[in-house]
PDB file of C-alpha atoms in Angstrom:
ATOM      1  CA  UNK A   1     -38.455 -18.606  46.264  1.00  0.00           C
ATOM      2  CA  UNK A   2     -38.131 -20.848  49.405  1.00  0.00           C
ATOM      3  CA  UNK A   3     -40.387 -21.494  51.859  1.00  0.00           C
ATOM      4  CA  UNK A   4     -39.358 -18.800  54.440  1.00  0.00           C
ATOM      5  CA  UNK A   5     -39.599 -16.298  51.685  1.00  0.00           C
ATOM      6  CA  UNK A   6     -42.956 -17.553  50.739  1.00  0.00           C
ATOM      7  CA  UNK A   7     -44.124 -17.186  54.577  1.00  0.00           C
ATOM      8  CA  UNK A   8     -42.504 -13.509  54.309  1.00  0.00           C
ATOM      9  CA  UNK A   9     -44.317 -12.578  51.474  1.00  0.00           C
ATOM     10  CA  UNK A  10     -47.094 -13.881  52.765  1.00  0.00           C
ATOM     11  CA  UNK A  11     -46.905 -12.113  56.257  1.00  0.00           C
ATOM     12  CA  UNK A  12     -45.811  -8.314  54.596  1.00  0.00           C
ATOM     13  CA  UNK A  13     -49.321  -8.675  52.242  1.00  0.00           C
ATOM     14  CA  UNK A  14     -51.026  -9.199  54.940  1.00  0.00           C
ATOM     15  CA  UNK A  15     -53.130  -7.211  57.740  1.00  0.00           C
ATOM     16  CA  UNK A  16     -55.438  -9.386  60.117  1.00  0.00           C
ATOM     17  CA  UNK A  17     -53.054 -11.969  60.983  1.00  0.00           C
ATOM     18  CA  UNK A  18     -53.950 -14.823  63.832  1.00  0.00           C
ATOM     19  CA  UNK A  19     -52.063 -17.452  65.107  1.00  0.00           C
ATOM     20  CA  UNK A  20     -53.155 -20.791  66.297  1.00  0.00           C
ATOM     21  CA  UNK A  21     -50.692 -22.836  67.791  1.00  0.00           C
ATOM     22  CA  UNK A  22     -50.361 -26.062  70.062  1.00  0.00           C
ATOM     23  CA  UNK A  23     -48.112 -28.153  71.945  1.00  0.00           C
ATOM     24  CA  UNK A  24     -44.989 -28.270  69.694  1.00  0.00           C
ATOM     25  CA  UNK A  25     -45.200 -24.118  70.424  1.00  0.00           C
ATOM     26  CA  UNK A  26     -43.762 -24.774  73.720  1.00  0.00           C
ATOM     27  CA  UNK A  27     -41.694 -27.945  73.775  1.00  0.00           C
ATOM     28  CA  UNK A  28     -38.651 -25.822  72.335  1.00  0.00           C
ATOM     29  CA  UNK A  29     -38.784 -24.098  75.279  1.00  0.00           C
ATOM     30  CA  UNK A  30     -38.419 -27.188  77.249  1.00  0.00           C
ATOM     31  CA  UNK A  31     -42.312 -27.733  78.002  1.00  0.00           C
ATOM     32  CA  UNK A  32     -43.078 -31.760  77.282  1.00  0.00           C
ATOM     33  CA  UNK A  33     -46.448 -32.698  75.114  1.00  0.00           C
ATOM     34  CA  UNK A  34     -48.353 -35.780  75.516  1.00  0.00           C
ATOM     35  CA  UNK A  35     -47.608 -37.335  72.098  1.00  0.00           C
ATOM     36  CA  UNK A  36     -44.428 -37.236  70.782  1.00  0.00           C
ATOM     37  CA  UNK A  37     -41.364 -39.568  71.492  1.00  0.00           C
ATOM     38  CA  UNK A  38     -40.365 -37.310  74.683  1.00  0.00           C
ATOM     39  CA  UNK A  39     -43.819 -37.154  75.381  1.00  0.00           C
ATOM     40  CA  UNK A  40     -45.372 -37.638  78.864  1.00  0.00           C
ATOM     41  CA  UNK A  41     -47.092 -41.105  77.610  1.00  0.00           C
ATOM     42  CA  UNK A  42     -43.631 -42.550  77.466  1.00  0.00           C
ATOM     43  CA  UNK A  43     -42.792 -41.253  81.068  1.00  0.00           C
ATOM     44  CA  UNK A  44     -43.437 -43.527  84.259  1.00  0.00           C
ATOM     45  CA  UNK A  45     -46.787 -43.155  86.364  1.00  0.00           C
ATOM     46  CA  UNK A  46     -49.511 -45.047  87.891  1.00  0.00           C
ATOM     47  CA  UNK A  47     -51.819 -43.367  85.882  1.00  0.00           C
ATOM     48  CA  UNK A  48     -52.428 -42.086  81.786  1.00  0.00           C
ATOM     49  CA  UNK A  49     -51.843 -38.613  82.064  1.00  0.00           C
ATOM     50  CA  UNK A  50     -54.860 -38.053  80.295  1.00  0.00           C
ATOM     51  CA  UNK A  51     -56.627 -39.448  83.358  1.00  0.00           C
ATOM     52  CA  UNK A  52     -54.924 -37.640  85.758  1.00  0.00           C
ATOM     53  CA  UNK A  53     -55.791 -34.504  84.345  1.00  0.00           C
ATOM     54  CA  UNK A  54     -59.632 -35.261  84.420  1.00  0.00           C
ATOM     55  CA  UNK A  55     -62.189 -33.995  86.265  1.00  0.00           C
ATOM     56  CA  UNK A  56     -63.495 -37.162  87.477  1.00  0.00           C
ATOM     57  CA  UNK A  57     -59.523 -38.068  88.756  1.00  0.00           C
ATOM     58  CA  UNK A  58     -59.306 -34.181  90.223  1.00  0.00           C
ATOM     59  CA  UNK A  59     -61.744 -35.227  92.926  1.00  0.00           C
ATOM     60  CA  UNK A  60     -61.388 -39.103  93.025  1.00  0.00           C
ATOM     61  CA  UNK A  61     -57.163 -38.865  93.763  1.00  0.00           C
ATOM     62  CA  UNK A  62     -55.968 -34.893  94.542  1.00  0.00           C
ATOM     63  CA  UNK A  63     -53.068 -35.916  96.278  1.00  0.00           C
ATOM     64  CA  UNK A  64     -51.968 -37.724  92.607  1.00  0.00           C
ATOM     65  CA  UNK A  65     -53.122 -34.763  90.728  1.00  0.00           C
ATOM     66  CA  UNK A  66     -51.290 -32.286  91.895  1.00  0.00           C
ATOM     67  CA  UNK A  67     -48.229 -34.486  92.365  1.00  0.00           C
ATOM     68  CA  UNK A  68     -48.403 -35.144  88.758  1.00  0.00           C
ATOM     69  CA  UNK A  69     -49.213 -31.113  88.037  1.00  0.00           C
ATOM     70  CA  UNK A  70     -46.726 -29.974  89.686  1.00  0.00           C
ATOM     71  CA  UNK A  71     -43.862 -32.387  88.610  1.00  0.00           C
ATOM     72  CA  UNK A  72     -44.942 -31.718  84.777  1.00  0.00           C
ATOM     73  CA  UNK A  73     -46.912 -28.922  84.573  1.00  0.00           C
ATOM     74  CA  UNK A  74     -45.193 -26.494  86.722  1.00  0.00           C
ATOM     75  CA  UNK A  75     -41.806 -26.889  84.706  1.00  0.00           C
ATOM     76  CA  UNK A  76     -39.274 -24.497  86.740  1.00  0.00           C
ATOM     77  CA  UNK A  77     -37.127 -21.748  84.748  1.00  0.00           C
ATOM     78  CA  UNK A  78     -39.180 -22.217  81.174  1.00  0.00           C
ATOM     79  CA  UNK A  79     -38.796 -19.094  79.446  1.00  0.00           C
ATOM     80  CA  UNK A  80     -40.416 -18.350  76.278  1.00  0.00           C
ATOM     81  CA  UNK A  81     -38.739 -18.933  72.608  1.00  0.00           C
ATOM     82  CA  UNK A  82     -38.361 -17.289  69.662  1.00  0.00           C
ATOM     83  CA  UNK A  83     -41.934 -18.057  68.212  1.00  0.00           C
ATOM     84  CA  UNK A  84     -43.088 -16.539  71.403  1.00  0.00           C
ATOM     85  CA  UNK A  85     -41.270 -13.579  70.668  1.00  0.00           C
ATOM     86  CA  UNK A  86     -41.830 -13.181  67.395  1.00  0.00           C
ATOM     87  CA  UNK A  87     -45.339 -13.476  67.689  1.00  0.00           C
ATOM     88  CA  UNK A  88     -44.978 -10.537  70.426  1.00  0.00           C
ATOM     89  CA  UNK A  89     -43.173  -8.303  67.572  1.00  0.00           C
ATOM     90  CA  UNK A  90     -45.479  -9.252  65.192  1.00  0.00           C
ATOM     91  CA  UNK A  91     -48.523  -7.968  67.143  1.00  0.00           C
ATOM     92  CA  UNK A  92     -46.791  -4.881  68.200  1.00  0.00           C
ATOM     93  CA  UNK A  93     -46.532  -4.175  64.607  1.00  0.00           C
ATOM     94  CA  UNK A  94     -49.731  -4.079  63.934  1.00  0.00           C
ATOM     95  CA  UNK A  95     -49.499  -7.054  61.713  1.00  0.00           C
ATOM     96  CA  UNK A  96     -51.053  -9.961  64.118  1.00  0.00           C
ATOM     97  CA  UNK A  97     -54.233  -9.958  65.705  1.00  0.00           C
ATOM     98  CA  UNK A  98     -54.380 -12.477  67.989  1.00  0.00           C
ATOM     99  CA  UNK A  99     -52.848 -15.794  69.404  1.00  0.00           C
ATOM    100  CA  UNK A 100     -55.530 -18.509  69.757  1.00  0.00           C
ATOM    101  CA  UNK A 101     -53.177 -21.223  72.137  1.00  0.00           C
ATOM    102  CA  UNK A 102     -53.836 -24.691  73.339  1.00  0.00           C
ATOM    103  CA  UNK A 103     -51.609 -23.795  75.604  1.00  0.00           C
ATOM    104  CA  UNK A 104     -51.484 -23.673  79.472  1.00  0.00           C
ATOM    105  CA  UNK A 105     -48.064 -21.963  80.218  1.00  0.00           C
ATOM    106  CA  UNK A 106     -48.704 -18.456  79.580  1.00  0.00           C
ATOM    107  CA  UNK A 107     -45.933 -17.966  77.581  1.00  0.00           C
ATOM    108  CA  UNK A 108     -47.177 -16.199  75.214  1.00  0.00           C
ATOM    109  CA  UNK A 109     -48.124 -13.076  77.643  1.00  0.00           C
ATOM    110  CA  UNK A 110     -44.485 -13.753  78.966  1.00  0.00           C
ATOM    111  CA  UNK A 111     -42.918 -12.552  75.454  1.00  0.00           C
ATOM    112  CA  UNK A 112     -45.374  -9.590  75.388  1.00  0.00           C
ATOM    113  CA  UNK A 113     -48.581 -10.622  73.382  1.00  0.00           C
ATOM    114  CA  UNK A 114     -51.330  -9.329  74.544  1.00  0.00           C
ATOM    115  CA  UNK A 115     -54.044 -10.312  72.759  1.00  0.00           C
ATOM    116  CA  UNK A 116     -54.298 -14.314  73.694  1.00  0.00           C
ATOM    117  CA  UNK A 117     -57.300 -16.714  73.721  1.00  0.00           C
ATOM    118  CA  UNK A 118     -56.357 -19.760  76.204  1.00  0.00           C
ATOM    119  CA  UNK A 119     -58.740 -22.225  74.604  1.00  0.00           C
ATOM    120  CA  UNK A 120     -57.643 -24.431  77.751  1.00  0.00           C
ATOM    121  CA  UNK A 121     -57.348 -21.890  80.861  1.00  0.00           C
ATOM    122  CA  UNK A 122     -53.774 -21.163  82.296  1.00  0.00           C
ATOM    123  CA  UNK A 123     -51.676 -22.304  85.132  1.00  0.00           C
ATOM    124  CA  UNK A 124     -50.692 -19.203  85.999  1.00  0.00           C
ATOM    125  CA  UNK A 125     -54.511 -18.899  87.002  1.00  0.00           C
ATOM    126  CA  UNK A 126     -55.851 -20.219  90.401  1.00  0.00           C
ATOM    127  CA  UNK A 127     -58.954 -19.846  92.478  1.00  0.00           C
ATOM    128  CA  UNK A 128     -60.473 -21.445  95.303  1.00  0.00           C
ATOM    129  CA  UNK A 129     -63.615 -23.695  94.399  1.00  0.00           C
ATOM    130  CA  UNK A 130     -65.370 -22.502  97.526  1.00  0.00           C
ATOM    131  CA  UNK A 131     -64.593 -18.805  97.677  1.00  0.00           C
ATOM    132  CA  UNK A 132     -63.468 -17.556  94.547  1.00  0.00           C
ATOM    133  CA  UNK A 133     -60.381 -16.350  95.386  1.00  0.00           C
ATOM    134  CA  UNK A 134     -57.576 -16.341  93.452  1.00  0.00           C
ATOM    135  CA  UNK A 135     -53.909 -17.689  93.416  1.00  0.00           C
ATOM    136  CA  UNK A 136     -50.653 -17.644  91.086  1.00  0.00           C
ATOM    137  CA  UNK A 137     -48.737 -20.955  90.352  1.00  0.00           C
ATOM    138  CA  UNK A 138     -46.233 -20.467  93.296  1.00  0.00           C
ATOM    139  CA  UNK A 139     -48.885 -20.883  96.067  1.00  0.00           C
ATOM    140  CA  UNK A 140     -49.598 -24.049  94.043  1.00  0.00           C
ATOM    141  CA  UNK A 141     -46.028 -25.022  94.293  1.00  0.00           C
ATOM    142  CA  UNK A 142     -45.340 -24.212  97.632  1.00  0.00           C
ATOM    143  CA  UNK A 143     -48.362 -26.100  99.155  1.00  0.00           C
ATOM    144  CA  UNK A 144     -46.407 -29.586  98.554  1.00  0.00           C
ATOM    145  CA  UNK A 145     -45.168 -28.773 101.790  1.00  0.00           C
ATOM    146  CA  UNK A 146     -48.328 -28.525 103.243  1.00  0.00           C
ATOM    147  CA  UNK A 147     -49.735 -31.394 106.102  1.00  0.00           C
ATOM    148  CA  UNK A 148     -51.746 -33.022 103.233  1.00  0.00           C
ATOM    149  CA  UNK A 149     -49.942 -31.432 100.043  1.00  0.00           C
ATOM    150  CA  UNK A 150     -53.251 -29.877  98.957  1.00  0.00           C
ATOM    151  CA  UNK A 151     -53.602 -26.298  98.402  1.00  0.00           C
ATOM    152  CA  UNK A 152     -56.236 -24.882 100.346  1.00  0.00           C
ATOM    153  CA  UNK A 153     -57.314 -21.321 100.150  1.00  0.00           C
ATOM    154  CA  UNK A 154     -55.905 -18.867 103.015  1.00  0.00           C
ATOM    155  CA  UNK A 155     -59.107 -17.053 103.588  1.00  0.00           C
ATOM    156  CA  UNK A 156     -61.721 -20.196 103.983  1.00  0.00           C
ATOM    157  CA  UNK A 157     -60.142 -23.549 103.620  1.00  0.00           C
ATOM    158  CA  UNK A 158     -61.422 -24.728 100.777  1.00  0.00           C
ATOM    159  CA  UNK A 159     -59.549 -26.512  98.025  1.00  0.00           C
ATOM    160  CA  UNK A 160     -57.609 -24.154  95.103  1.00  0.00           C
ATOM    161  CA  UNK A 161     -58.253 -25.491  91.679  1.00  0.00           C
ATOM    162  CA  UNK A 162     -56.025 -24.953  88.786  1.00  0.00           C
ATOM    163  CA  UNK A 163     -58.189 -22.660  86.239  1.00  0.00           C
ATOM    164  CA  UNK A 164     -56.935 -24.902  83.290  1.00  0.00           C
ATOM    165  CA  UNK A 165     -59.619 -27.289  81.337  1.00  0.00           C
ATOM    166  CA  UNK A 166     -59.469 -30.576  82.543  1.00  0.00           C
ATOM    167  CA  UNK A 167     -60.536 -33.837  80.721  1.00  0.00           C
ATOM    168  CA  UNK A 168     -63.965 -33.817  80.797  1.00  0.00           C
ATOM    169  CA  UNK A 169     -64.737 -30.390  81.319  1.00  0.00           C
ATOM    170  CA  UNK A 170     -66.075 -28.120  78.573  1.00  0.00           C
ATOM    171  CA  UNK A 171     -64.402 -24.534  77.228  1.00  0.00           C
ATOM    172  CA  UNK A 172     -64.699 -20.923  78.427  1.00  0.00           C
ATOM    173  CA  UNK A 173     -67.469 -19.774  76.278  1.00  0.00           C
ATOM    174  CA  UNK A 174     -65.884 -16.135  75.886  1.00  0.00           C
ATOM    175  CA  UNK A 175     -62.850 -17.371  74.853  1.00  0.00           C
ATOM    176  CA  UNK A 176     -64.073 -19.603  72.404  1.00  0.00           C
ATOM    177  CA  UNK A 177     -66.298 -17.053  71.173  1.00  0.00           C
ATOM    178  CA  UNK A 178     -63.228 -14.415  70.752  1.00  0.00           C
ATOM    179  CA  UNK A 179     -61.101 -17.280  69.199  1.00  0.00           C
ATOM    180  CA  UNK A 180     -63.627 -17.846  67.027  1.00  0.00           C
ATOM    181  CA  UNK A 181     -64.248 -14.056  65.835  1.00  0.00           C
ATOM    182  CA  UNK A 182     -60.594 -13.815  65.401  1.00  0.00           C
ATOM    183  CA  UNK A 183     -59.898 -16.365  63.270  1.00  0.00           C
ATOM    184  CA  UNK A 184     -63.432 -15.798  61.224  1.00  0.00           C
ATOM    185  CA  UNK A 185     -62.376 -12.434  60.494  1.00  0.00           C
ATOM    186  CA  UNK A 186     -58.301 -12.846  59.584  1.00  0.00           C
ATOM    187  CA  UNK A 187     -57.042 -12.908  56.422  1.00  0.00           C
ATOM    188  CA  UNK A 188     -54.179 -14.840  57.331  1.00  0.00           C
ATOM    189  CA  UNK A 189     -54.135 -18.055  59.407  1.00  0.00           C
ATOM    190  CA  UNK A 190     -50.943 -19.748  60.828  1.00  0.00           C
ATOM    191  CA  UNK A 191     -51.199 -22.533  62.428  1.00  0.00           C
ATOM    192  CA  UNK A 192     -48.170 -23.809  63.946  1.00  0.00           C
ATOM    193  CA  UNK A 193     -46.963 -26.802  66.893  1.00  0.00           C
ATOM    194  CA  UNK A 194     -50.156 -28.762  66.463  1.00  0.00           C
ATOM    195  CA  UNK A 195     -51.292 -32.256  64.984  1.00  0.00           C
ATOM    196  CA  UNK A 196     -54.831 -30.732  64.650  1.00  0.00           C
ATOM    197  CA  UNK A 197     -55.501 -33.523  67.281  1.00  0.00           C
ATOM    198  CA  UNK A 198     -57.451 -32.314  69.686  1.00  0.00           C
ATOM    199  CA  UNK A 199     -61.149 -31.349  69.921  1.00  0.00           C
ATOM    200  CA  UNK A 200     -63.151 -29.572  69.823  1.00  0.00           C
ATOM    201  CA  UNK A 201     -60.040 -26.876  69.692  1.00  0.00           C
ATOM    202  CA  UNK A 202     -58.491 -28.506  66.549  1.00  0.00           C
ATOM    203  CA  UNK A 203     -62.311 -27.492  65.015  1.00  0.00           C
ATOM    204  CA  UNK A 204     -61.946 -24.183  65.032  1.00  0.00           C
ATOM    205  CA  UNK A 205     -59.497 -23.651  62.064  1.00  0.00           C
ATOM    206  CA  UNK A 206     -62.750 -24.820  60.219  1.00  0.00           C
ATOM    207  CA  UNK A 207     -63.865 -20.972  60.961  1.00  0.00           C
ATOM    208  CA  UNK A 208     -61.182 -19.063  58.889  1.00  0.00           C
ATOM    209  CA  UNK A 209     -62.322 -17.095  55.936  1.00  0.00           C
ATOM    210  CA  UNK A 210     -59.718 -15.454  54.501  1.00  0.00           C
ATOM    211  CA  UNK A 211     -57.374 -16.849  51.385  1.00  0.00           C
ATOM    212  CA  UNK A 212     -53.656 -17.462  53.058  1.00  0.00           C
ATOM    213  CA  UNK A 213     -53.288 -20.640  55.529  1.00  0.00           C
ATOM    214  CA  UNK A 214     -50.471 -21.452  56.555  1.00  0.00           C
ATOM    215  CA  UNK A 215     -49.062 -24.562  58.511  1.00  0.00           C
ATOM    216  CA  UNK A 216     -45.662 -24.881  60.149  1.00  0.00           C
ATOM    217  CA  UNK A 217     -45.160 -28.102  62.370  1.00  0.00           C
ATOM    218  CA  UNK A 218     -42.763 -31.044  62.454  1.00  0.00           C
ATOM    219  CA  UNK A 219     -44.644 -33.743  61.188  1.00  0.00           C
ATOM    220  CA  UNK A 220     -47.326 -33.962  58.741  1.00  0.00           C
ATOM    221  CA  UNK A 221     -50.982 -33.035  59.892  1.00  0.00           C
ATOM    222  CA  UNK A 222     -54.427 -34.008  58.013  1.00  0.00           C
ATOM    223  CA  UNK A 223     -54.694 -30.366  56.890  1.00  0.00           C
ATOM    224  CA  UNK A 224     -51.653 -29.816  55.158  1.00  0.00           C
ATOM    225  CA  UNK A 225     -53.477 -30.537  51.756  1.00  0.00           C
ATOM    226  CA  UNK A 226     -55.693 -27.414  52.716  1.00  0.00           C
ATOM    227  CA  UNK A 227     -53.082 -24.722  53.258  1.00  0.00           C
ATOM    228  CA  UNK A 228     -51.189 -22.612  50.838  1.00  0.00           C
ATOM    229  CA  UNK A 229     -47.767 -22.912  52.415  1.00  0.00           C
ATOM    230  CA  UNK A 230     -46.786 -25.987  54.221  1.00  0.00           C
ATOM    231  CA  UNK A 231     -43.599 -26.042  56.164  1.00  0.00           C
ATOM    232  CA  UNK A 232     -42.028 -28.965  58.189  1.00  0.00           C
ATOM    233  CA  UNK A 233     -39.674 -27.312  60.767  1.00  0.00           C
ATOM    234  CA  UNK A 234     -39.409 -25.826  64.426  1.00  0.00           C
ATOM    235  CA  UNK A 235     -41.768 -23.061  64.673  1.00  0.00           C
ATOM    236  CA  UNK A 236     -38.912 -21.244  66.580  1.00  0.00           C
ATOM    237  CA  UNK A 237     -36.361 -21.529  63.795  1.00  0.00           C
ATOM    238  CA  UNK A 238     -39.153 -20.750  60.926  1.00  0.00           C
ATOM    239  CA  UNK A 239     -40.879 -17.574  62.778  1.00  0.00           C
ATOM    240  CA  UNK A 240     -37.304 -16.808  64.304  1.00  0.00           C
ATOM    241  CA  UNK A 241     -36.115 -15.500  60.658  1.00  0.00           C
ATOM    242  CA  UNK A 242     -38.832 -13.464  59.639  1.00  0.00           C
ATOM    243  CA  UNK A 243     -38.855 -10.174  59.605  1.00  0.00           C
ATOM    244  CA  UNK A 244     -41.722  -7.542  60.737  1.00  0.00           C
TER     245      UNK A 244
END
C-alpha cells in the first residue's frame, strides 16, 4: 500500500476529521511564507517582516506597514488550490469537521469550507479602531491613493486596522477555544503546510485525542515521529488525489 492509499484508508474509516494547516497551504496558490527559500526574509526591505507586522511597528511607522501589507499581503488574482478544494468536498461530505488555519487569506471560505477557525484573523476583515466599523480588503487597497496612503474610516476618520494578529498581539479567545474543541474531539488529525513553528498555534496539535495523525508537508517537522502516516509532498498534489 502507498502512502496515498494509506491516507485514503485512513480518511474513508474515519468520521470527525479536522484539518490544521499553515503556510505551505497557500504558497501553491502563489501566496509567499516567511521561511522558505522564496520566502519574504529573502526579499528586499528596510525592515524584518516580522517587525513590520507588529503591533509596536503598526503605530510607530503606518505608512511602512501598509506599504509592506499591501505589496505582500494583498497578493492580486490568488485563487484557492486543490487542498482548498478538497478540503471544501471533504466537509460537504460529512467527513471533515473543521479547518483550524494559520492562515490570513481566506481561502479556505473561497473553496467553500465553512467551518474555519482563523487562529490569526483574516485580511479580508477590516474595522476602524475608533468606530468599529468595518471594511473588506479593497478599501484597504484603494486607500494607497489616498493624501497620506492611510486608510481612514468613511464615517469618523479614524484609522482602519487590518483584523489579522499582529506580532505581539495575543489570539481571539473564541477561536482558539473552537480550534481547540475541534481538534480535542476528532478522531482524525491532518496536519498539513506547517513546520509546527509557530506559537502558541503550533501548541495546539498537543490537544488531539483521537488515534490517526497525519502529517503532509515538504520538509521534515519535529512531529513527524508522532504521527501514523508521514508524507513529504505538496499538500495540493497529496489531498488533490483522494477521493471522498
Amino acid at each position: 500500500m502507498n502512502e496515498i492509499e494509506e491516507l485514503q484508508k485512513i480518511i474513508d474509516e474515519s468520521s470527525n476529521i479536522v484539518f490544521f494547516g499553515g503556510a505551505g497551504v497557500s504558497t501553491e496558490s502563489g501566496i509567499p511564507d516567511f521561511r522558505s527559500v522564496d520566502g519574504l526574509y529573502n526579499q528586499e526591505w528596510d525592515y524584518p517582516p516580522e517587525e513590520i507586522i507588529s503591533r509596536s511597528f503598526f503605530y510607530r511607522d503606518t505608512k511602512e506597514f501598509y506599504r509592506f501589507y499591501r505589496a505582500k499581503l494583498l497578493p492580486v488574482g490568488i485563487k484557492p488550490n486543490p487542498a482548498h478544494y478538497k478540503l471544501a468536498e471533504l466537509e460537504k461530505a460529512g467527513k471533515l469537521k473543521a479547518v483550524v488555519t494559520q492562515n490570513i487569506d481566506g481561502l479556505h471560505q473561497e473553496a467553500g469550507s465553512k467551518v474555519v477557525y482563523e487562529l490569526h484573523g483574516s485580511t479580508l476583515r477590516n474595522f476602524c479602531l475608533d468606530c468599529g466599523a468595518p471594511y473588506d480588503a479593497q478599501f484597504i487597497k484603494d486607500s494607497a491613493s489616498a493624501p497620506d496612503t492611510l486608510p481612514h474610516c468613511t464615517k469618523c476618520n479614524g484609522l482602519v486596522k487590518p483584523d489579522v494578529v499582529l506580532y505581539e498581539e495575543g489570539l481571539n479567545d473564541d477561536v482558539v477555544s473552537g480550534a481547540l474543541n475541534a481538534i480535542s474531539n476528532a478522531d482524525c488529525l491532518i496536519i498539513g503546510g506547517t513546520s509546527l513553528n509557530v506559537y502558541p498555534a503550533a501548541g495546539f496539535i498537543r490537544y488531539f485525542r483521537g488515534d490517526k495523525l497525519v502529517m503532509i508537508n515538504k520538509s521534515v517537522t519535529t512531529q513527524d515521529s508522532y504521527c501514523n502516516l508521514v508524507i513529504h509532498d505538496s499538500i495540493g498534489k497529496v489531498l488533490g488525489q483522494i477521493k471522498c
